[in-house]
Short mmCIF file of C-alpha atoms in Angstrom, two decimals:
data_model
loop_
_atom_site.label_atom_id
_atom_site.label_comp_id
_atom_site.label_asym_id
_atom_site.label_seq_id
_atom_site.Cartn_x
_atom_site.Cartn_y
_atom_site.Cartn_z
CA TYR A 1 116.79 77.09 56.45
CA ASN A 2 115.44 79.65 58.94
CA THR A 3 111.88 78.60 59.71
CA GLY A 4 111.41 80.46 63.01
CA PRO A 5 112.97 82.37 65.87
CA HIS A 6 116.55 81.64 66.85
CA SER A 7 119.05 82.90 69.42
CA LEU A 8 120.14 85.84 67.23
CA ASP A 9 116.67 87.36 66.91
CA VAL A 10 116.22 90.77 68.53
CA PRO A 11 113.05 92.77 69.16
CA SER A 12 111.82 94.72 66.14
CA GLU A 13 112.37 98.03 67.96
CA TYR A 14 116.04 97.23 68.67
CA ARG A 15 118.50 99.90 67.56
CA GLU A 16 122.26 100.01 67.94
CA ASN A 17 122.95 102.33 70.86
CA ASN A 18 126.74 102.64 70.94
CA ARG A 19 128.60 104.06 67.96
CA GLY A 20 132.23 104.32 68.99
CA ALA A 21 134.68 103.21 71.66
CA ALA A 22 138.17 104.25 72.70
CA ILE A 23 140.67 103.64 75.48
CA THR A 24 142.84 106.48 76.81
CA PRO A 25 146.44 105.84 77.93
CA ASP A 26 145.36 105.73 81.60
CA GLY A 27 143.23 102.66 80.84
CA THR A 28 139.85 104.39 80.93
CA SER A 29 137.32 102.96 78.46
CA TRP A 30 135.08 105.48 76.70
CA TRP A 31 132.10 105.10 74.41
CA VAL A 32 129.62 107.37 72.66
CA SER A 33 125.98 106.93 71.80
CA PRO A 34 123.63 108.92 69.58
CA ILE A 35 120.95 108.39 72.23
CA THR A 36 122.69 108.76 75.59
CA GLY A 37 125.96 110.65 75.00
CA LEU A 38 129.41 110.00 76.48
CA PHE A 39 130.26 107.32 79.04
CA SER A 40 133.40 105.98 80.71
CA TYR A 41 134.53 103.32 83.14
CA THR A 42 137.93 102.61 84.61
CA SER A 43 137.86 99.49 86.73
CA GLY A 44 136.54 96.98 84.23
CA ASP A 45 133.32 96.89 86.25
CA PHE A 46 130.27 98.38 84.55
CA SER A 47 128.83 99.34 87.95
CA ASN A 48 131.44 102.14 87.94
CA THR A 49 130.16 103.68 84.72
CA VAL A 50 130.08 107.49 84.47
CA ARG A 51 127.74 109.36 82.11
CA TYR A 52 128.93 112.85 81.19
CA THR A 53 126.08 115.34 81.48
CA GLY A 54 126.26 118.99 82.32
CA VAL A 55 129.64 119.54 80.62
CA ALA A 56 129.53 122.88 78.82
CA GLY A 57 129.82 122.35 75.06
CA LEU A 58 129.40 118.56 75.19
CA PRO A 59 126.04 117.30 73.91
CA THR A 60 124.26 114.75 76.12
CA SER A 61 123.09 112.86 73.03
CA GLY A 62 123.84 112.74 69.32
CA LEU A 63 127.46 111.55 69.61
CA MET A 64 128.53 109.52 66.61
CA ASP A 65 132.24 108.65 66.89
CA ILE A 66 135.19 108.88 69.28
CA ALA A 67 138.96 108.44 69.19
CA ALA A 68 141.46 108.62 72.04
CA ASP A 69 144.49 110.87 71.72
CA PRO A 70 147.80 109.77 73.31
CA ASP A 71 147.71 112.93 75.46
CA GLY A 72 144.53 111.66 77.20
CA THR A 73 142.05 113.89 75.37
CA LEU A 74 139.21 112.57 73.24
CA TRP A 75 138.18 113.53 69.71
CA ILE A 76 134.38 113.26 69.42
CA VAL A 77 132.05 113.66 66.44
CA ASP A 78 128.49 114.88 67.06
CA ASN A 79 125.47 114.40 64.80
CA GLY A 80 125.73 118.04 63.71
CA GLY A 81 129.00 117.18 61.97
CA ARG A 82 131.20 118.99 64.50
CA LEU A 83 134.57 117.72 65.68
CA LEU A 84 134.95 118.23 69.43
CA ARG A 85 138.04 117.80 71.57
CA PHE A 86 137.17 116.82 75.15
CA ASN A 87 139.72 117.00 77.94
CA PRO A 88 138.55 114.73 80.78
CA SER A 89 141.09 116.14 83.25
CA ASN A 90 139.37 119.55 83.36
CA SER A 91 136.06 118.82 81.55
CA SER A 92 136.80 121.33 78.81
CA VAL A 93 135.37 121.02 75.30
CA GLN A 94 136.69 122.72 72.19
CA ALA A 95 134.85 122.69 68.86
CA TRP A 96 137.64 122.21 66.34
CA PRO A 97 137.71 125.07 63.79
CA GLY A 98 137.94 124.60 60.05
CA VAL A 99 136.17 121.26 59.75
CA SER A 100 132.50 120.56 59.16
CA ASN A 101 130.20 117.75 58.09
CA VAL A 102 132.43 115.35 60.06
CA ARG A 103 131.56 111.67 59.88
CA ARG A 104 134.49 109.79 61.43
CA VAL A 105 137.69 110.47 63.35
CA VAL A 106 140.79 108.28 63.71
CA VAL A 107 144.01 109.04 65.61
CA ASP A 108 147.31 107.64 64.35
CA PRO A 109 149.88 107.80 67.16
CA THR A 110 152.52 105.92 65.13
CA VAL A 111 153.66 109.07 63.30
CA THR A 112 155.37 112.12 64.80
CA PRO A 113 153.69 114.45 65.31
CA ARG A 114 150.62 112.24 65.60
CA ALA A 115 147.93 112.53 62.95
CA VAL A 116 144.19 112.93 63.44
CA TYR A 117 142.30 111.86 60.32
CA VAL A 118 138.86 113.45 59.91
CA SER A 119 136.39 112.21 57.32
CA MET A 120 134.15 115.09 56.23
CA GLY A 121 131.58 113.48 53.95
CA SER A 122 131.67 114.98 50.47
CA GLN A 123 134.35 117.49 51.56
CA GLY A 124 136.99 114.78 51.77
CA LEU A 125 139.63 114.09 54.39
CA ALA A 126 141.32 116.51 56.76
CA VAL A 127 144.54 115.67 58.57
CA ILE A 128 145.37 117.42 61.84
CA ARG A 129 149.00 117.09 62.90
CA ALA A 130 149.04 117.72 66.65
CA ARG A 131 152.01 117.95 68.97
#
């Protein structure tokens, strides 16, 4: 039985930093963090990591979930319960209307038009059918 420290022990102040990850069709890896915001890398080398700060409408912290859309955009959930759509090609951000208290987002590209499933806490599930 556990009688002392082992290799899985972590410091008592440890907190999970990354909340969601996604890969866009161009091979870029993306992840969000409630502490440090949105990051990406493309070459498989973490020395080429980009942190997205200074993008109008995109919080630099408090990001809770992410899903990649087949068109290359990203669906992002912030800790205010907003659903954001971020276009990396022009750094534009759109707060998606009609949804609130968002918890999770999942993109299903296997249906046509694709479906974006949005969990909205006690308000239930929204489905966005995008072309």
